[in-house]
Amino acid sequence: MKRILFVCLGNICRSPIAQGVADNLAKMQTLPLHIDSAGTSRSHEGEAPCINSIKIASKYGIDISQQYSRPIQTEDIGSFDYVVAMDRQNKKDLEAFGFENVYLLGDFGTFDGADVPDPYYFNGLEGFEKVFDMIHVCVENFLTHAMSKNTKKGVENGK
Ligand code: 4NP
């Protein structure tokens, strides 16, 4: 069983989508994965994902409405095979917190290492549609990568 943690700032917009997409793919392909997500900030702790993230995921058959935001915690360090940040600031914050080998989700698409943009202040669903597409492509590629590796926790180097 491989363990993957997706991380953004608030854990209410991007990483809940990544968790939902990964959970869904793991279920459909019966992959032995434990998927979780967290935020580098605790400002939305306990909240459900933002309404547009719930809506866009639901449009693609994925229910993320039962997730709730939690901050990263020291217990997470070393307890995941992969820690995957949504943008470079998240990666920096994770490293400052003590995480090592942090991956950047945008490295697993054709987006040239681009950050998954923070959609918190986007109006309407259109921006979320783009974010969903990007997360979906990258998570699918990331899971292919993760399942092809024979890793022990933390052995493989993140970028
Ligand atoms: P997320 O989006 O990091 O994708 O969950 C955000 C949620 C909340 C805030 C920023 C980004 N905020 O500043 O409260």
PDB file of C-alpha atoms and ligand atoms in Angstrom:
ATOM      1  CA  MET A   1       0.000   0.000   0.000  1.00  0.00           C
ATOM      2  CA  LYS A   2       1.536   3.277  -1.096  1.00  0.00           C
ATOM      3  CA  ARG A   3       0.645   6.471   0.708  1.00  0.00           C
ATOM      4  CA  ILE A   4       0.305   9.786  -1.111  1.00  0.00           C
ATOM      5  CA  LEU A   5      -0.329  13.220   0.418  1.00  0.00           C
ATOM      6  CA  PHE A   6      -1.468  16.108  -1.802  1.00  0.00           C
ATOM      7  CA  VAL A   7      -0.854  19.569  -0.380  1.00  0.00           C
ATOM      8  CA  CYS A   8      -2.026  23.111  -1.208  1.00  0.00           C
ATOM      9  CA  LEU A   9      -2.436  26.248   0.889  1.00  0.00           C
ATOM     10  CA  GLY A  10      -5.955  26.011   2.284  1.00  0.00           C
ATOM     11  CA  ASN A  11      -6.817  22.363   1.568  1.00  0.00           C
ATOM     12  CA  ILE A  12     -10.200  23.551   0.327  1.00  0.00           C
ATOM     13  CA  CYS A  13      -9.745  24.094  -3.450  1.00  0.00           C
ATOM     14  CA  ARG A  14      -6.883  22.261  -5.205  1.00  0.00           C
ATOM     15  CA  SER A  15      -5.642  19.397  -3.034  1.00  0.00           C
ATOM     16  CA  PRO A  16      -9.181  18.112  -2.300  1.00  0.00           C
ATOM     17  CA  ILE A  17      -9.660  17.800  -6.090  1.00  0.00           C
ATOM     18  CA  ALA A  18      -6.320  15.976  -6.370  1.00  0.00           C
ATOM     19  CA  GLN A  19      -7.347  13.640  -3.538  1.00  0.00           C
ATOM     20  CA  GLY A  20     -10.728  12.987  -5.164  1.00  0.00           C
ATOM     21  CA  VAL A  21      -9.244  12.328  -8.606  1.00  0.00           C
ATOM     22  CA  ALA A  22      -6.585   9.999  -7.166  1.00  0.00           C
ATOM     23  CA  ASP A  23      -9.114   8.161  -4.986  1.00  0.00           C
ATOM     24  CA  ASN A  24     -11.353   7.709  -7.994  1.00  0.00           C
ATOM     25  CA  LEU A  25      -8.550   6.367 -10.219  1.00  0.00           C
ATOM     26  CA  ALA A  26      -7.331   4.074  -7.431  1.00  0.00           C
ATOM     27  CA  LYS A  27     -10.843   2.687  -7.021  1.00  0.00           C
ATOM     28  CA  MET A  28     -11.415   2.179 -10.760  1.00  0.00           C
ATOM     29  CA  GLN A  29      -8.042   0.520 -11.284  1.00  0.00           C
ATOM     30  CA  THR A  30      -7.960  -1.218  -7.870  1.00  0.00           C
ATOM     31  CA  LEU A  31      -4.605   0.333  -7.077  1.00  0.00           C
ATOM     32  CA  PRO A  32      -3.273  -0.259  -3.538  1.00  0.00           C
ATOM     33  CA  LEU A  33      -3.121   3.405  -2.556  1.00  0.00           C
ATOM     34  CA  HIS A  34      -3.932   5.445   0.505  1.00  0.00           C
ATOM     35  CA  ILE A  35      -4.656   9.031  -0.539  1.00  0.00           C
ATOM     36  CA  ASP A  36      -4.818  12.035   1.764  1.00  0.00           C
ATOM     37  CA  SER A  37      -4.586  15.812   1.449  1.00  0.00           C
ATOM     38  CA  ALA A  38      -3.673  18.727   3.707  1.00  0.00           C
ATOM     39  CA  GLY A  39      -2.994  22.466   3.706  1.00  0.00           C
ATOM     40  CA  THR A  40       0.128  24.386   4.658  1.00  0.00           C
ATOM     41  CA  SER A  41      -2.185  26.864   6.381  1.00  0.00           C
ATOM     42  CA  ARG A  42      -4.710  26.028   9.081  1.00  0.00           C
ATOM     43  CA  SER A  43      -7.003  28.941   8.248  1.00  0.00           C
ATOM     44  CA  HIS A  44      -9.752  26.701   6.845  1.00  0.00           C
ATOM     45  CA  GLU A  45      -9.337  23.786   9.235  1.00  0.00           C
ATOM     46  CA  GLY A  46     -12.470  21.664   9.503  1.00  0.00           C
ATOM     47  CA  GLU A  47     -14.151  23.198   6.437  1.00  0.00           C
ATOM     48  CA  ALA A  48     -15.533  21.256   3.484  1.00  0.00           C
ATOM     49  CA  PRO A  49     -13.987  21.974   0.070  1.00  0.00           C
ATOM     50  CA  CYS A  50     -15.020  25.237  -1.615  1.00  0.00           C
ATOM     51  CA  ILE A  51     -18.305  25.005  -3.493  1.00  0.00           C
ATOM     52  CA  ASN A  52     -16.784  25.336  -6.965  1.00  0.00           C
ATOM     53  CA  SER A  53     -14.336  22.499  -6.296  1.00  0.00           C
ATOM     54  CA  ILE A  54     -17.243  20.332  -5.158  1.00  0.00           C
ATOM     55  CA  LYS A  55     -19.226  21.320  -8.272  1.00  0.00           C
ATOM     56  CA  ILE A  56     -16.456  20.712 -10.790  1.00  0.00           C
ATOM     57  CA  ALA A  57     -15.498  17.359  -9.267  1.00  0.00           C
ATOM     58  CA  SER A  58     -19.154  16.348  -9.208  1.00  0.00           C
ATOM     59  CA  LYS A  59     -19.467  17.231 -12.900  1.00  0.00           C
ATOM     60  CA  TYR A  60     -16.846  14.537 -13.548  1.00  0.00           C
ATOM     61  CA  GLY A  61     -18.477  12.003 -11.252  1.00  0.00           C
ATOM     62  CA  ILE A  62     -16.267  12.565  -8.225  1.00  0.00           C
ATOM     63  CA  ASP A  63     -17.713  13.315  -4.796  1.00  0.00           C
ATOM     64  CA  ILE A  64     -15.371  15.389  -2.625  1.00  0.00           C
ATOM     65  CA  SER A  65     -18.108  16.876  -0.441  1.00  0.00           C
ATOM     66  CA  GLN A  66     -17.251  14.675   2.538  1.00  0.00           C
ATOM     67  CA  GLN A  67     -13.643  15.834   2.788  1.00  0.00           C
ATOM     68  CA  TYR A  68     -12.619  18.454   5.312  1.00  0.00           C
ATOM     69  CA  SER A  69      -9.584  20.678   5.554  1.00  0.00           C
ATOM     70  CA  ARG A  70      -6.719  19.816   7.843  1.00  0.00           C
ATOM     71  CA  PRO A  71      -3.289  21.382   8.220  1.00  0.00           C
ATOM     72  CA  ILE A  72      -0.023  19.493   7.650  1.00  0.00           C
ATOM     73  CA  GLN A  73       1.335  18.106  10.907  1.00  0.00           C
ATOM     74  CA  THR A  74       4.716  16.810  12.064  1.00  0.00           C
ATOM     75  CA  GLU A  75       3.285  13.264  12.179  1.00  0.00           C
ATOM     76  CA  ASP A  76       2.923  13.445   8.375  1.00  0.00           C
ATOM     77  CA  ILE A  77       6.688  13.752   7.917  1.00  0.00           C
ATOM     78  CA  GLY A  78       8.091  10.386   6.863  1.00  0.00           C
ATOM     79  CA  SER A  79       4.705   8.696   6.869  1.00  0.00           C
ATOM     80  CA  PHE A  80       3.952   9.117   3.138  1.00  0.00           C
ATOM     81  CA  ASP A  81       5.743   7.585   0.150  1.00  0.00           C
ATOM     82  CA  TYR A  82       4.964  10.721  -1.820  1.00  0.00           C
ATOM     83  CA  VAL A  83       4.193  14.286  -0.812  1.00  0.00           C
ATOM     84  CA  VAL A  84       2.928  16.303  -3.788  1.00  0.00           C
ATOM     85  CA  ALA A  85       2.643  20.109  -3.744  1.00  0.00           C
ATOM     86  CA  MET A  86       0.257  22.064  -5.972  1.00  0.00           C
ATOM     87  CA  ASP A  87       2.625  25.021  -6.420  1.00  0.00           C
ATOM     88  CA  ARG A  88       6.171  26.081  -5.708  1.00  0.00           C
ATOM     89  CA  GLN A  89       5.209  28.127  -2.681  1.00  0.00           C
ATOM     90  CA  ASN A  90       3.508  25.058  -1.159  1.00  0.00           C
ATOM     91  CA  LYS A  91       6.713  23.085  -1.843  1.00  0.00           C
ATOM     92  CA  LYS A  92       8.845  25.754  -0.153  1.00  0.00           C
ATOM     93  CA  ASP A  93       6.507  25.861   2.829  1.00  0.00           C
ATOM     94  CA  LEU A  94       6.548  22.061   3.105  1.00  0.00           C
ATOM     95  CA  GLU A  95      10.353  22.044   3.052  1.00  0.00           C
ATOM     96  CA  ALA A  96      10.501  24.800   5.667  1.00  0.00           C
ATOM     97  CA  PHE A  97       8.174  22.659   7.819  1.00  0.00           C
ATOM     98  CA  GLY A  98      10.590  19.711   7.525  1.00  0.00           C
ATOM     99  CA  PHE A  99       9.322  17.609   4.612  1.00  0.00           C
ATOM    100  CA  GLU A 100      11.912  16.214   2.205  1.00  0.00           C
ATOM    101  CA  ASN A 101      11.604  14.894  -1.354  1.00  0.00           C
ATOM    102  CA  VAL A 102       8.546  17.007  -2.134  1.00  0.00           C
ATOM    103  CA  TYR A 103       7.130  16.625  -5.649  1.00  0.00           C
ATOM    104  CA  LEU A 104       5.502  19.346  -7.735  1.00  0.00           C
ATOM    105  CA  LEU A 105       2.285  18.135  -9.369  1.00  0.00           C
ATOM    106  CA  GLY A 106       2.779  20.345 -12.457  1.00  0.00           C
ATOM    107  CA  ASP A 107       5.948  18.400 -13.326  1.00  0.00           C
ATOM    108  CA  PHE A 108       3.712  15.455 -14.269  1.00  0.00           C
ATOM    109  CA  GLY A 109       1.905  17.036 -17.205  1.00  0.00           C
ATOM    110  CA  THR A 110       2.725  18.967 -20.307  1.00  0.00           C
ATOM    111  CA  PHE A 111       2.630  22.150 -18.279  1.00  0.00           C
ATOM    112  CA  ASP A 112       6.394  22.489 -17.994  1.00  0.00           C
ATOM    113  CA  GLY A 113       6.548  22.494 -14.251  1.00  0.00           C
ATOM    114  CA  ALA A 114       3.830  25.102 -13.986  1.00  0.00           C
ATOM    115  CA  ASP A 115       2.092  25.753 -10.709  1.00  0.00           C
ATOM    116  CA  VAL A 116      -1.503  24.628 -10.365  1.00  0.00           C
ATOM    117  CA  PRO A 117      -3.048  28.095 -10.067  1.00  0.00           C
ATOM    118  CA  ASP A 118      -4.813  29.011  -6.872  1.00  0.00           C
ATOM    119  CA  PRO A 119      -8.491  29.279  -7.866  1.00  0.00           C
ATOM    120  CA  TYR A 120      -9.675  30.680  -4.527  1.00  0.00           C
ATOM    121  CA  TYR A 121     -10.413  34.125  -5.932  1.00  0.00           C
ATOM    122  CA  PHE A 122     -11.689  32.940  -9.330  1.00  0.00           C
ATOM    123  CA  ASN A 123     -15.229  33.883 -10.200  1.00  0.00           C
ATOM    124  CA  GLY A 124     -17.394  31.192 -11.709  1.00  0.00           C
ATOM    125  CA  LEU A 125     -16.633  27.661 -12.720  1.00  0.00           C
ATOM    126  CA  GLU A 126     -14.475  28.341 -15.775  1.00  0.00           C
ATOM    127  CA  GLY A 127     -11.231  28.772 -13.860  1.00  0.00           C
ATOM    128  CA  PHE A 128     -12.015  25.660 -11.848  1.00  0.00           C
ATOM    129  CA  GLU A 129     -12.530  23.752 -15.078  1.00  0.00           C
ATOM    130  CA  LYS A 130      -8.935  24.566 -16.117  1.00  0.00           C
ATOM    131  CA  VAL A 131      -7.607  23.701 -12.684  1.00  0.00           C
ATOM    132  CA  PHE A 132      -9.536  20.432 -12.698  1.00  0.00           C
ATOM    133  CA  ASP A 133      -8.157  19.490 -16.140  1.00  0.00           C
ATOM    134  CA  MET A 134      -4.611  20.213 -15.075  1.00  0.00           C
ATOM    135  CA  ILE A 135      -4.935  18.303 -11.806  1.00  0.00           C
ATOM    136  CA  HIS A 136      -6.606  15.369 -13.564  1.00  0.00           C
ATOM    137  CA  VAL A 137      -3.887  14.971 -16.219  1.00  0.00           C
ATOM    138  CA  CYS A 138      -1.062  15.381 -13.719  1.00  0.00           C
ATOM    139  CA  VAL A 139      -2.548  13.074 -11.061  1.00  0.00           C
ATOM    140  CA  GLU A 140      -3.128  10.350 -13.637  1.00  0.00           C
ATOM    141  CA  ASN A 141       0.502  10.618 -14.799  1.00  0.00           C
ATOM    142  CA  PHE A 142       1.735  10.819 -11.238  1.00  0.00           C
ATOM    143  CA  LEU A 143      -0.071   7.628 -10.214  1.00  0.00           C
ATOM    144  CA  THR A 144       1.427   5.824 -13.216  1.00  0.00           C
ATOM    145  CA  HIS A 145       4.843   7.007 -12.064  1.00  0.00           C
ATOM    146  CA  ALA A 146       4.216   6.083  -8.424  1.00  0.00           C
ATOM    147  CA  MET A 147       2.884   2.602  -9.237  1.00  0.00           C
ATOM    148  CA  SER A 148       5.883   1.852 -11.484  1.00  0.00           C
ATOM    149  CA  LYS A 149       8.394   2.468  -8.689  1.00  0.00           C
ATOM    150  CA  ASN A 150       9.419   0.068  -6.019  1.00  0.00           C
ATOM    151  CA  THR A 151       9.910   2.539  -3.221  1.00  0.00           C
ATOM    152  CA  LYS A 152      10.310   2.478   0.474  1.00  0.00           C
ATOM    153  CA  LYS A 153       8.938   5.551   2.192  1.00  0.00           C
ATOM    154  CA  GLY A 154      10.972   8.605   1.271  1.00  0.00           C
ATOM    155  CA  VAL A 155      13.642   6.775  -0.712  1.00  0.00           C
ATOM    156  CA  GLU A 156      12.857   8.171  -4.108  1.00  0.00           C
ATOM    157  CA  ASN A 157      13.970  11.757  -4.608  1.00  0.00           C
ATOM    158  CA  GLY A 158      11.399  14.397  -5.396  1.00  0.00           C
ATOM    159  CA  LYS A 159      12.209  17.144  -7.834  1.00  0.00           C
TER     160      LYS A 159
HETATM  161  P1  4NP B   1      -6.302  26.061  -1.954  1.00  0.00           P
HETATM  162  O1  4NP B   1      -6.959  27.490  -2.169  1.00  0.00           O
HETATM  163  O2  4NP B   1      -4.893  26.321  -1.445  1.00  0.00           O
HETATM  164  O3  4NP B   1      -6.315  25.478  -3.307  1.00  0.00           O
HETATM  165  O4  4NP B   1      -7.168  25.338  -0.959  1.00  0.00           O
HETATM  166  C1  4NP B   1      -6.957  28.493  -1.190  1.00  0.00           C
HETATM  167  C2  4NP B   1      -7.860  28.475  -0.175  1.00  0.00           C
HETATM  168  C3  4NP B   1      -7.867  29.505   0.767  1.00  0.00           C
HETATM  169  C4  4NP B   1      -6.974  30.531   0.666  1.00  0.00           C
HETATM  170  C5  4NP B   1      -6.067  30.541  -0.342  1.00  0.00           C
HETATM  171  C6  4NP B   1      -6.051  29.520  -1.268  1.00  0.00           C
HETATM  172  N1  4NP B   1      -6.994  31.610   1.582  1.00  0.00           N
HETATM  173  O5  4NP B   1      -6.192  32.538   1.454  1.00  0.00           O
HETATM  174  O6  4NP B   1      -7.782  31.589   2.541  1.00  0.00           O
END
